[in-house]
Tab-separated table of C-alpha atoms in Angstrom:
chain	number	residue	atom	x	y	z
U	1	MET	CA	103.848	197.462	91.471
U	2	ASP	CA	105.637	194.531	89.773
U	3	THR	CA	105.690	191.926	92.523
U	4	ASP	CA	107.688	189.495	90.391
U	5	LEU	CA	110.405	192.143	89.894
U	6	ASP	CA	110.381	192.849	93.648
U	7	THR	CA	110.853	189.128	94.313
U	8	ILE	CA	113.737	188.957	91.860
U	9	ILE	CA	115.378	192.061	93.382
U	10	GLY	CA	114.872	190.609	96.865
U	11	ILE	CA	116.589	187.361	95.891
U	12	MET	CA	119.459	189.192	94.223
U	13	GLY	CA	119.804	191.392	97.300
U	14	LYS	CA	120.493	188.346	99.460
U	15	PHE	CA	123.618	187.589	97.522
U	16	SER	CA	124.832	190.770	95.824
U	17	LYS	CA	127.329	192.909	97.731
U	18	ILE	CA	126.277	196.153	96.036
U	19	ASP	CA	123.920	198.772	97.424
U	20	MET	CA	120.489	197.507	96.309
U	21	SER	CA	118.659	200.850	96.910
U	22	SER	CA	119.373	201.941	93.335
U	23	VAL	CA	118.621	198.597	91.743
U	24	GLY	CA	115.598	198.385	89.453
U	25	GLY	CA	114.250	196.714	86.352
U	26	ASN	CA	116.972	198.238	84.142
U	27	THR	CA	119.808	196.976	86.316
U	28	THR	CA	121.847	194.314	84.573
U	29	LEU	CA	122.872	191.016	86.100
U	30	GLY	CA	126.485	191.933	85.529
U	31	TYR	CA	126.131	195.056	87.666
U	32	LEU	CA	125.174	192.887	90.619
U	33	GLU	CA	128.593	191.196	90.559
U	34	LEU	CA	127.276	187.815	91.691
U	35	GLU	CA	129.992	185.313	92.552
U	36	SER	CA	129.717	181.842	91.007
U	37	LEU	CA	128.431	179.995	94.058
U	38	ASP	CA	126.018	182.795	94.860
U	39	PHE	CA	124.696	182.566	91.285
U	40	ILE	CA	123.788	178.934	91.883
U	41	SER	CA	121.975	179.915	95.064
U	42	VAL	CA	120.094	182.618	93.154
U	43	ILE	CA	118.947	180.034	90.620
U	44	PHE	CA	117.749	177.763	93.464
U	45	ASP	CA	115.806	180.595	95.066
U	46	LEU	CA	114.280	181.677	91.764
U	47	GLU	CA	113.143	178.124	91.127
U	48	ASP	CA	111.601	177.965	94.585
U	49	ALA	CA	109.973	181.377	94.463
U	50	PHE	CA	108.408	180.977	90.999
U	51	GLY	CA	107.808	177.215	90.932
U	52	ILE	CA	109.879	176.694	87.809
U	53	SER	CA	112.853	174.541	86.759
U	54	ILE	CA	115.853	176.418	85.433
U	55	PRO	CA	118.252	174.088	83.652
U	56	PHE	CA	121.729	175.414	84.312
U	57	ASN	CA	125.112	173.737	83.972
U	58	ALA	CA	128.142	175.553	85.281
U	59	SER	CA	130.160	174.225	82.321
U	60	ASP	CA	127.605	175.535	79.804
U	61	SER	CA	126.175	178.871	80.873
U	62	GLU	CA	124.820	179.715	77.424
U	63	GLN	CA	121.879	177.359	77.864
U	64	LEU	CA	120.435	179.719	80.499
U	65	GLY	CA	119.174	182.241	77.985
U	66	TRP	CA	120.445	185.112	80.095
U	67	ASN	CA	123.872	186.657	80.657
U	68	ASN	CA	125.533	189.653	82.320
U	69	ASP	CA	123.809	192.051	79.989
U	70	THR	CA	120.319	190.802	80.841
U	71	THR	CA	118.323	193.262	82.892
U	72	LEU	CA	116.303	192.239	85.888
U	73	ALA	CA	113.128	193.204	84.006
U	74	GLY	CA	114.315	190.982	81.120
U	75	LEU	CA	114.936	188.190	83.618
U	76	GLY	CA	111.413	188.639	84.857
U	77	ASP	CA	110.122	188.218	81.300
U	78	LEU	CA	112.107	185.028	80.883
U	79	ILE	CA	110.776	183.649	84.150
U	80	ALA	CA	107.228	184.576	83.192
U	81	ALA	CA	107.632	182.779	79.873
U	82	ARG	CA	108.985	179.736	81.677
U	83	ARG	CA	106.042	179.718	84.074
U	84	ALA	CA	103.665	179.935	81.162
U	85	SER	CA	105.249	176.956	79.447
U	86	ALA	CA	105.084	173.334	80.452
U	87	SER	CA	108.377	173.676	82.291
U	88	ALA	CA	106.774	174.617	85.578
U	89	ILE	CA	107.765	171.269	87.124
U	90	PRO	CA	109.330	171.325	90.590
U	91	VAL	CA	112.884	170.033	90.551
O	1	MET	CA	164.656	158.254	109.268
O	2	ASN	CA	163.655	158.466	105.587
O	3	ARG	CA	162.723	155.003	104.509
O	4	ARG	CA	161.582	153.982	101.040
O	5	VAL	CA	157.995	152.787	100.740
O	6	ALA	CA	156.960	149.828	98.580
O	7	ILE	CA	153.531	149.022	97.282
O	8	THR	CA	153.052	145.276	97.838
O	9	GLY	CA	149.360	144.834	97.295
O	10	ILE	CA	146.527	146.501	95.467
O	11	GLY	CA	142.836	145.756	95.422
O	12	ALA	CA	139.802	147.491	94.047
O	13	ILE	CA	136.077	147.362	93.439
O	14	THR	CA	134.932	149.978	90.990
O	15	PRO	CA	132.380	150.625	88.232
O	16	ILE	CA	134.881	149.284	85.685
O	17	GLY	CA	135.639	146.068	87.542
O	18	ASN	CA	135.221	144.289	90.838
O	19	CYS	CA	138.923	143.473	91.050
O	20	ILE	CA	142.155	145.023	89.733
O	21	ALA	CA	142.443	142.626	86.755
O	22	ASP	CA	138.922	143.449	85.582
O	23	CYS	CA	139.617	147.173	85.943
O	24	VAL	CA	142.717	146.832	83.773
O	25	THR	CA	140.801	144.852	81.203
O	26	SER	CA	138.199	147.608	80.993
O	27	LEU	CA	140.835	150.323	80.625
O	28	THR	CA	142.720	148.278	78.023
O	29	HIS	CA	139.582	148.115	75.950
O	30	GLY	CA	138.732	151.838	76.464
O	31	ARG	CA	135.436	151.056	78.199
O	32	SER	CA	133.358	153.516	80.204
O	33	ALA	CA	131.000	152.354	82.956
O	34	ILE	CA	128.928	155.530	82.822
O	35	ALA	CA	125.230	154.813	82.199
O	36	LEU	CA	121.856	156.462	82.795
O	37	HIS	CA	120.199	155.580	86.126
O	38	ASP	CA	116.692	156.269	87.319
O	39	MET	CA	117.106	157.809	90.765
O	40	ASN	CA	113.358	158.297	91.120
O	41	PRO	CA	111.537	156.684	88.252
O	42	GLY	CA	108.771	158.769	86.819
O	43	ASP	CA	109.856	161.956	88.584
O	44	VAL	CA	112.987	163.322	87.041
O	45	ALA	CA	115.131	162.490	84.055
O	46	PRO	CA	117.604	159.590	84.399
O	47	ILE	CA	121.028	160.668	85.539
O	48	PRO	CA	124.404	159.484	84.196
O	49	LEU	CA	126.269	157.714	87.009
O	50	ALA	CA	128.998	155.076	87.288
O	51	ALA	CA	127.912	152.345	89.626
O	52	VAL	CA	129.509	149.141	90.838
O	53	THR	CA	127.689	146.281	89.156
O	54	ASP	CA	127.521	142.516	89.556
O	55	TYR	CA	127.894	142.957	93.299
O	56	GLN	CA	125.676	141.255	95.885
O	57	SER	CA	126.529	142.130	99.455
O	58	SER	CA	125.075	138.828	100.597
O	59	ASP	CA	127.704	136.967	98.494
O	60	ARG	CA	130.427	138.565	100.571
O	61	PHE	CA	129.060	139.154	104.007
O	62	SER	CA	126.598	137.429	106.345
O	63	GLU	CA	123.252	138.972	107.321
O	64	LYS	CA	124.551	139.731	110.758
O	65	GLU	CA	127.719	141.330	109.403
O	66	LEU	CA	125.682	143.544	107.082
O	67	LEU	CA	123.834	145.074	110.066
O	68	LEU	CA	127.069	146.933	110.727
O	69	LEU	CA	128.450	147.428	107.197
O	70	ASP	CA	127.443	150.408	105.114
O	71	ARG	CA	128.025	149.942	101.366
O	72	ALA	CA	131.186	152.087	101.659
O	73	THR	CA	132.582	149.872	104.375
O	74	GLN	CA	131.721	146.756	102.361
O	75	PHE	CA	133.627	148.168	99.400
O	76	ALA	CA	136.655	148.907	101.607
O	77	LEU	CA	136.688	145.352	102.936
O	78	VAL	CA	136.328	143.814	99.477
O	79	ALA	CA	139.258	145.852	98.128
O	80	THR	CA	141.337	145.146	101.223
O	81	SER	CA	140.743	141.409	100.828
O	82	GLU	CA	142.205	141.507	97.320
O	83	ALA	CA	145.179	143.660	98.342
O	84	MET	CA	145.941	141.516	101.386
O	85	ALA	CA	145.804	138.299	99.378
O	86	SER	CA	148.776	139.358	97.274
O	87	SER	CA	150.666	141.235	99.958
O	88	GLN	CA	150.398	138.938	103.007
O	89	VAL	CA	151.712	141.960	104.911
O	90	MET	CA	150.518	140.712	108.324
O	91	VAL	CA	152.952	137.771	108.061
O	92	ARG	CA	155.927	140.136	107.941
O	93	HIS	CA	155.034	142.822	110.462
O	94	ALA	CA	153.894	142.916	114.062
O	95	PRO	CA	150.231	144.032	114.289
O	96	ASP	CA	151.090	147.185	116.249
O	97	ARG	CA	153.471	148.203	113.507
O	98	VAL	CA	150.713	148.202	110.892
O	99	GLY	CA	148.253	151.042	110.388
O	100	ALA	CA	144.947	151.432	108.598
O	101	ILE	CA	144.500	154.917	107.132
O	102	ILE	CA	141.560	155.251	104.784
O	103	GLY	CA	140.057	158.199	102.948
O	104	SER	CA	136.369	158.829	102.473
O	105	GLY	CA	134.334	161.910	101.715
O	106	THR	CA	130.973	160.930	103.203
O	107	GLY	CA	131.556	157.490	104.745
O	108	GLY	CA	128.129	155.986	105.676
O	109	GLY	CA	126.121	158.663	103.992
O	110	SER	CA	123.693	156.111	102.508
O	111	THR	CA	123.015	154.641	105.921
O	112	ALA	CA	122.323	158.103	107.326
O	113	GLU	CA	119.944	158.822	104.524
O	114	GLU	CA	118.012	155.518	104.987
O	115	ASN	CA	117.660	155.997	108.715
O	116	TYR	CA	116.713	159.644	108.574
O	117	ALA	CA	114.024	158.654	106.034
O	118	ALA	CA	112.755	156.136	108.577
O	119	ILE	CA	112.264	158.925	111.092
O	120	TYR	CA	111.110	161.861	108.942
O	121	ARG	CA	109.288	160.029	106.137
O	122	ASP	CA	108.070	156.813	107.863
O	123	GLY	CA	107.478	158.299	111.257
O	124	LYS	CA	109.506	155.716	113.208
O	125	SER	CA	110.452	156.721	116.724
O	126	ARG	CA	114.094	155.865	116.240
O	127	PRO	CA	116.419	154.448	113.526
O	128	HIS	CA	118.003	151.007	113.631
O	129	PRO	CA	120.144	150.576	116.769
O	130	MET	CA	123.250	149.872	114.684
O	131	CYS	CA	122.772	153.126	112.764
O	132	VAL	CA	125.603	155.023	114.514
O	133	PRO	CA	128.444	152.423	114.214
O	134	LYS	CA	127.278	151.725	110.650
O	135	LEU	CA	127.239	155.309	109.401
O	136	MET	CA	130.240	156.700	111.304
O	137	ILE	CA	132.798	157.889	108.821
O	138	ASN	CA	135.613	155.951	110.503
O	139	ALA	CA	133.813	152.627	110.119
O	140	SER	CA	135.855	151.426	107.132
O	141	ALA	CA	139.186	151.793	108.919
O	142	SER	CA	137.769	150.207	112.081
O	143	HIS	CA	136.460	147.140	110.253
O	144	ILE	CA	139.764	146.680	108.462
O	145	THR	CA	141.641	146.650	111.766
O	146	ILE	CA	139.155	144.198	113.275
O	147	ARG	CA	139.214	141.842	110.351
O	148	TYR	CA	142.990	141.739	110.059
O	149	GLY	CA	143.998	142.200	113.666
O	150	ILE	CA	145.773	145.521	113.021
O	151	THR	CA	146.588	147.332	116.254
O	152	GLY	CA	148.701	150.213	114.938
O	153	PRO	CA	147.296	153.736	114.251
O	154	SER	CA	143.971	153.733	112.346
O	155	PHE	CA	141.710	156.532	111.261
O	156	VAL	CA	139.803	157.952	108.325
O	157	VAL	CA	140.795	161.101	106.478
O	158	ALA	CA	138.109	163.311	104.963
O	159	SER	CA	139.025	165.986	102.471
O	160	ALA	CA	136.386	165.549	99.771
O	161	CYS	CA	137.872	164.476	96.448
O	162	ALA	CA	141.389	164.371	97.936
O	163	SER	CA	140.510	162.131	100.893
O	164	SER	CA	142.268	158.974	99.778
O	165	ALA	CA	145.279	160.908	98.408
O	166	HIS	CA	145.697	162.453	101.885
O	167	ALA	CA	145.209	159.040	103.447
O	168	ILE	CA	147.869	157.462	101.249
O	169	GLY	CA	150.190	160.413	101.755
O	170	THR	CA	149.813	160.304	105.530
O	171	ALA	CA	150.432	156.540	105.634
O	172	PHE	CA	153.499	157.126	103.381
O	173	HIS	CA	154.980	159.700	105.753
O	174	MET	CA	154.286	157.514	108.801
O	175	ILE	CA	156.225	154.623	107.259
O	176	ARG	CA	158.984	156.923	106.023
O	177	ALA	CA	159.363	158.319	109.488
O	178	GLY	CA	159.381	154.941	111.208
O	179	ILE	CA	156.160	155.444	113.107
O	180	ILE	CA	154.760	152.318	111.487
O	181	ASP	CA	156.317	149.725	109.180
O	182	ALA	CA	153.288	149.021	106.960
O	183	ALA	CA	149.796	150.283	106.263
O	184	VAL	CA	146.502	149.358	104.654
O	185	THR	CA	145.591	152.605	102.924
O	186	GLY	CA	143.357	153.917	100.209
O	187	GLY	CA	139.779	155.099	100.009
O	188	THR	CA	136.108	154.218	99.744
O	189	GLU	CA	132.950	155.950	98.736
O	190	ALA	CA	129.332	154.888	98.167
O	191	CYS	CA	127.506	158.097	97.500
O	192	LEU	CA	125.004	157.095	94.841
O	193	SER	CA	122.008	157.322	97.132
O	194	ARG	CA	119.102	159.430	95.965
O	195	GLY	CA	119.635	162.276	98.405
O	196	GLN	CA	123.358	162.481	97.857
O	197	VAL	CA	122.988	162.492	94.059
O	198	ARG	CA	120.303	165.157	94.222
O	199	ALA	CA	122.522	167.236	96.461
O	200	TRP	CA	125.307	167.073	93.913
O	201	GLU	CA	122.857	168.012	91.157
O	202	GLY	CA	122.059	171.174	93.070
O	203	LEU	CA	125.626	172.392	92.562
O	204	ARG	CA	124.968	172.362	88.779
O	205	ILE	CA	128.265	170.727	87.948
O	206	MET	CA	126.941	167.313	86.975
O	207	SER	CA	126.922	166.323	83.343
O	208	THR	CA	123.649	165.360	81.775
O	209	ASP	CA	125.272	163.087	79.190
O	210	THR	CA	128.672	161.714	80.179
O	211	CYS	CA	132.085	162.747	81.487
O	212	ARG	CA	134.448	164.198	78.908
O	213	PRO	CA	137.569	165.464	80.629
O	214	PHE	CA	139.494	168.062	78.628
O	215	SER	CA	137.008	167.933	75.731
O	216	LEU	CA	135.670	171.285	74.544
O	217	ASN	CA	132.078	170.129	74.926
O	218	ARG	CA	132.524	168.742	78.454
O	219	ARG	CA	129.575	169.372	80.753
O	220	GLY	CA	130.723	168.373	84.182
O	221	ILE	CA	131.222	165.442	86.499
O	222	VAL	CA	129.580	162.035	86.637
O	223	LEU	CA	129.470	160.562	90.131
O	224	GLY	CA	130.895	157.109	90.767
O	225	GLU	CA	131.456	154.751	93.702
O	226	GLY	CA	133.873	152.095	94.823
O	227	ALA	CA	137.014	151.467	96.812
O	228	ALA	CA	140.710	150.879	96.214
O	229	ILE	CA	143.270	149.761	98.796
O	230	LEU	CA	147.047	149.665	98.684
O	231	ILE	CA	149.278	147.769	101.033
O	232	ILE	CA	152.394	149.833	101.528
O	233	GLU	CA	155.400	148.932	103.655
O	234	ASP	CA	159.042	149.513	104.378
O	235	PHE	CA	160.731	148.824	101.038
O	236	GLU	CA	163.699	146.933	102.517
O	237	ALA	CA	161.435	144.661	104.564
O	238	ALA	CA	159.451	143.826	101.422
O	239	ARG	CA	162.582	143.246	99.381
O	240	ARG	CA	164.154	140.996	102.091
O	241	ALA	CA	160.973	138.908	102.193
O	242	GLY	CA	160.962	138.464	98.430
O	243	THR	CA	157.469	139.925	98.225
O	244	GLU	CA	156.284	141.092	94.849
O	245	ILE	CA	156.666	144.876	94.661
O	246	TYR	CA	154.103	146.590	92.459
O	247	GLY	CA	155.720	149.969	92.684
O	248	GLU	CA	157.335	152.448	94.993
O	249	LEU	CA	155.510	155.362	96.512
O	250	LEU	CA	158.054	158.091	95.996
O	251	GLY	CA	156.513	161.236	97.418
O	252	VAL	CA	153.484	163.309	98.219
O	253	GLY	CA	152.616	166.952	97.971
O	254	MET	CA	149.803	168.462	100.013
O	255	ASN	CA	148.640	172.029	100.391
O	256	SER	CA	145.615	174.290	100.583
O	257	ASP	CA	144.376	176.926	98.147
O	258	ALA	CA	143.027	179.086	101.025
O	259	GLY	CA	140.838	180.678	98.350
O	260	HIS	CA	137.445	179.585	97.089
O	261	ILE	CA	135.307	176.901	98.704
O	262	VAL	CA	134.787	175.078	95.369
O	263	GLN	CA	136.822	176.731	92.562
O	264	PRO	CA	140.349	175.326	92.199
O	265	GLY	CA	143.308	177.663	92.292
O	266	VAL	CA	146.041	177.288	89.674
O	267	ALA	CA	148.819	178.387	91.995
O	268	GLY	CA	147.738	176.010	94.736
O	269	CYS	CA	147.495	173.072	92.360
O	270	ALA	CA	150.877	173.828	90.869
O	271	THR	CA	152.465	174.117	94.347
O	272	ALA	CA	151.079	170.732	95.350
O	273	ILE	CA	152.543	169.088	92.223
O	274	SER	CA	155.896	170.791	92.760
O	275	ALA	CA	155.923	169.758	96.424
O	276	CYS	CA	155.265	166.196	95.384
O	277	LEU	CA	158.176	166.173	92.982
O	278	ALA	CA	160.411	167.672	95.666
O	279	SER	CA	159.202	165.009	98.183
O	280	ALA	CA	160.020	162.308	95.626
O	281	ARG	CA	163.370	163.953	94.725
O	282	LEU	CA	162.292	164.020	91.091
O	283	THR	CA	162.735	166.697	88.504
O	284	PRO	CA	159.818	167.452	86.190
O	285	ASP	CA	161.456	165.629	83.268
O	286	CYS	CA	161.330	162.388	85.309
O	287	ILE	CA	157.526	162.140	84.905
O	288	GLN	CA	156.109	160.450	81.842
O	289	TYR	CA	152.438	160.188	82.784
O	290	VAL	CA	149.927	162.153	84.845
O	291	ASN	CA	146.658	160.606	86.057
O	292	ALA	CA	144.789	163.887	86.156
O	293	HIS	CA	142.098	164.941	88.599
O	294	GLY	CA	140.319	165.634	85.321
O	295	THR	CA	136.742	165.929	86.566
O	296	GLY	CA	135.251	167.136	83.298
O	297	THR	CA	134.169	170.545	84.621
O	298	ARG	CA	135.264	173.667	82.700
O	299	ALA	CA	136.860	175.086	85.817
O	300	ASN	CA	138.910	172.120	86.994
O	301	ASP	CA	140.271	170.978	83.674
O	302	ILE	CA	141.450	174.445	82.667
O	303	ALA	CA	143.003	175.098	86.098
O	304	GLU	CA	144.695	171.715	86.159
O	305	VAL	CA	146.259	172.108	82.714
O	306	ALA	CA	147.460	175.583	83.657
O	307	ALA	CA	149.040	174.148	86.789
O	308	LEU	CA	150.723	171.368	84.825
O	309	GLN	CA	152.073	173.937	82.409
O	310	GLN	CA	153.535	175.959	85.272
O	311	VAL	CA	155.287	172.944	86.741
O	312	PHE	CA	156.374	170.996	83.654
O	313	GLY	CA	156.819	173.793	81.089
O	314	GLY	CA	157.979	172.469	77.721
O	315	HIS	CA	158.272	168.901	79.061
O	316	LEU	CA	154.452	168.740	79.189
O	317	ASP	CA	154.452	168.330	75.416
O	318	ALA	CA	156.218	164.997	75.901
O	319	MET	CA	153.955	163.751	78.689
O	320	MET	CA	150.733	161.859	78.632
O	321	VAL	CA	147.930	163.258	80.806
O	322	SER	CA	144.713	161.272	81.054
O	323	SER	CA	141.699	161.187	83.331
O	324	THR	CA	140.223	157.788	84.112
O	325	LYS	CA	137.184	159.503	85.610
O	326	ALA	CA	135.672	159.268	82.131
O	327	ALA	CA	135.700	155.485	82.616
O	328	HIS	CA	134.797	154.978	86.299
O	329	GLY	CA	133.227	158.326	87.216
O	330	HIS	CA	134.250	160.631	90.015
O	331	CYS	CA	134.422	158.442	93.097
O	332	ILE	CA	134.912	161.408	95.400
O	333	GLY	CA	136.773	160.238	98.560
O	334	ALA	CA	137.900	157.016	96.852
O	335	ALA	CA	138.923	158.778	93.660
O	336	ALA	CA	142.631	159.159	94.279
O	337	ALA	CA	143.086	155.589	95.488
O	338	ILE	CA	141.080	154.087	92.617
O	339	GLU	CA	142.921	156.231	90.077
O	340	LEU	CA	146.348	155.405	91.515
O	341	CYS	CA	145.652	151.693	91.696
O	342	VAL	CA	144.168	151.283	88.255
O	343	SER	CA	146.918	153.494	86.768
O	344	LEU	CA	149.649	151.495	88.474
O	345	ALA	CA	148.127	148.176	87.404
O	346	SER	CA	147.703	149.349	83.800
O	347	LEU	CA	151.175	150.845	83.613
O	348	ARG	CA	152.718	147.644	84.982
O	349	ALA	CA	151.174	145.952	81.980
O	350	GLY	CA	152.590	148.596	79.654
O	351	ILE	CA	149.289	150.364	79.009
O	352	VAL	CA	148.616	154.039	79.533
O	353	PRO	CA	144.865	154.529	80.282
O	354	ALA	CA	142.895	156.686	77.891
O	355	THR	CA	140.627	159.640	78.462
O	356	VAL	CA	137.512	158.087	76.947
O	357	ASN	CA	134.382	160.007	75.694
O	358	PHE	CA	136.783	162.660	74.295
O	359	GLU	CA	135.363	164.525	71.279
O	360	THR	CA	136.819	167.935	70.557
O	361	ALA	CA	140.114	169.542	71.676
O	362	ASP	CA	139.841	172.544	73.996
O	363	PRO	CA	142.398	175.235	73.155
O	364	GLU	CA	142.641	175.919	76.921
O	365	CYS	CA	143.621	172.298	77.589
O	366	ARG	CA	146.634	171.734	75.366
O	367	ILE	CA	147.786	168.339	76.479
O	368	ASP	CA	148.191	164.831	75.108
O	369	CYS	CA	145.131	163.432	76.916
O	370	VAL	CA	145.504	159.928	75.315
O	371	ALA	CA	142.142	160.465	73.638
O	372	ASN	CA	139.781	157.491	73.652
O	373	LEU	CA	142.257	154.704	72.971
O	374	PRO	CA	144.768	153.409	75.517
O	375	ARG	CA	148.379	153.485	74.469
O	376	GLU	CA	151.199	151.052	74.798
O	377	ALA	CA	154.081	152.813	76.519
O	378	HIS	CA	156.766	152.219	79.112
O	379	VAL	CA	156.276	154.562	82.003
O	380	THR	CA	158.797	154.644	84.835
O	381	ASN	CA	157.284	157.399	87.038
O	382	PHE	CA	153.823	158.891	87.177
O	383	ILE	CA	151.918	161.274	89.387
O	384	SER	CA	148.256	161.309	90.415
O	385	ASN	CA	146.541	164.640	91.052
O	386	SER	CA	143.661	165.384	93.428
O	387	PHE	CA	142.252	168.888	93.713
O	388	ALA	CA	139.249	168.921	96.014
O	389	PHE	CA	136.394	171.082	97.066
O	390	GLY	CA	137.525	173.249	99.905
O	391	GLY	CA	140.869	173.879	98.236
O	392	HIS	CA	142.489	170.685	99.437
O	393	ASN	CA	145.249	169.652	97.003
O	394	ALA	CA	147.292	166.472	96.918
O	395	CYS	CA	149.630	164.862	94.469
O	396	LEU	CA	151.215	161.401	94.683
O	397	ALA	CA	154.307	160.219	92.840
O	398	VAL	CA	154.834	156.545	92.046
O	399	ARG	CA	157.571	154.527	90.418
O	400	VAL	CA	156.216	151.585	88.408
O	401	GLU	CA	157.656	148.093	88.763
O	402	ARG	CA	156.877	146.328	85.483
O	403	ALA	CA	154.909	143.089	85.775
O	404	GLY	CA	156.838	139.934	84.995
O	405	HIS	CA	153.750	138.219	83.560
O	406	GLU	CA	151.686	138.693	80.451
O	407	ARG	CA	149.586	141.788	80.002
O	408	VAL	CA	145.917	141.400	80.909
């Protein structure tokens, strides 16, 4: 069982209005239809849950490294890479 | 009753100057006060902010006075002192016919933060006994009435970034309707405390370099602080007294988006501007300059230009639209007052303030933003926009009285 993916799905489930029972690693971020403010809350919760810093500016979303086509499994890989790097500094 | 309203005094303390003349000098030279600040040295990266400098509270207030004066209240009193010095409004009007209506987003937020730290971090059993009267958001209006003996209506208006626009608009309507004859109005904000700045960072709309309104590579807001105060009064009373009139407050438009808690709505913004023009009995072609809300976020700047296009149509091509937030930062509750005062003072001197830090044109913001260099121009009427979190919109229209003396 991929606990990191479960954590990610759990966080998304707090904010997404869709039925999460069918959501898995192949689900894209776009499918979750996160509203802009909820997206900021998701980032906050991801930082908290994984002990990482996610630089994100609402006026420059490209710096994130993920977009609406990114899958939740892909997001998990990005987070894992971030944890492995020196960026694991609490905000 | 539908009286005209004159502006007979203006005062300010801002990151670009601790008085109106210094603010105009900064704008005339296209200066920005935005600089990197260490909010917590050694912990996180420095943050671009626009802070009031060369200001020592002990130069202006006694130790005892400072027990009751949060930085925001200090700013309000400093700005009021300057405005009152030129207006002398209390000589012309009975104290109960003068009001004090001030805008502020967070009031004594810094005092709250310091005192909560004393309890939660330092383990003290209680904060300073003067904590409550010092941090209460109405403190600035109260201290103005106490200092100047004003016994008319007084209160603080809080509507985030539109606070001082709403305050000025409310005072305007009260004079127009004959409820009062004069008012001390404007706004104050001192929100550059560590906790408040970190809270704003959490929203992910703060720029990491500088504020570039309308520029394609803009990356968000830069917080500022300060205060600006206008003395407004019955136009005929001011004219009869031979008082210098800086300008005429012509109208105000106020409405609510009733939409998103932070995203601006184009329709709501456009309606506020249109309502302002109607209140001022002006047609769109009467406006030469817009002091934009222009925060430097992608969302606001695009929405604001779209709203301006809806209202002004083809005339927008002939208008100048600049954001002075690139110079003095986003002063939240004081923003509208600061922007109106510095715009009025600059325009009286024949100078249209620039949008500094501008680099690349954004195809979604097709306006003449007076990029980087101020411009000599004669402006008769201008408007000042404020589109706040919570969907609170306000727009003020002002007629400029040209200064009879040399440009600063």
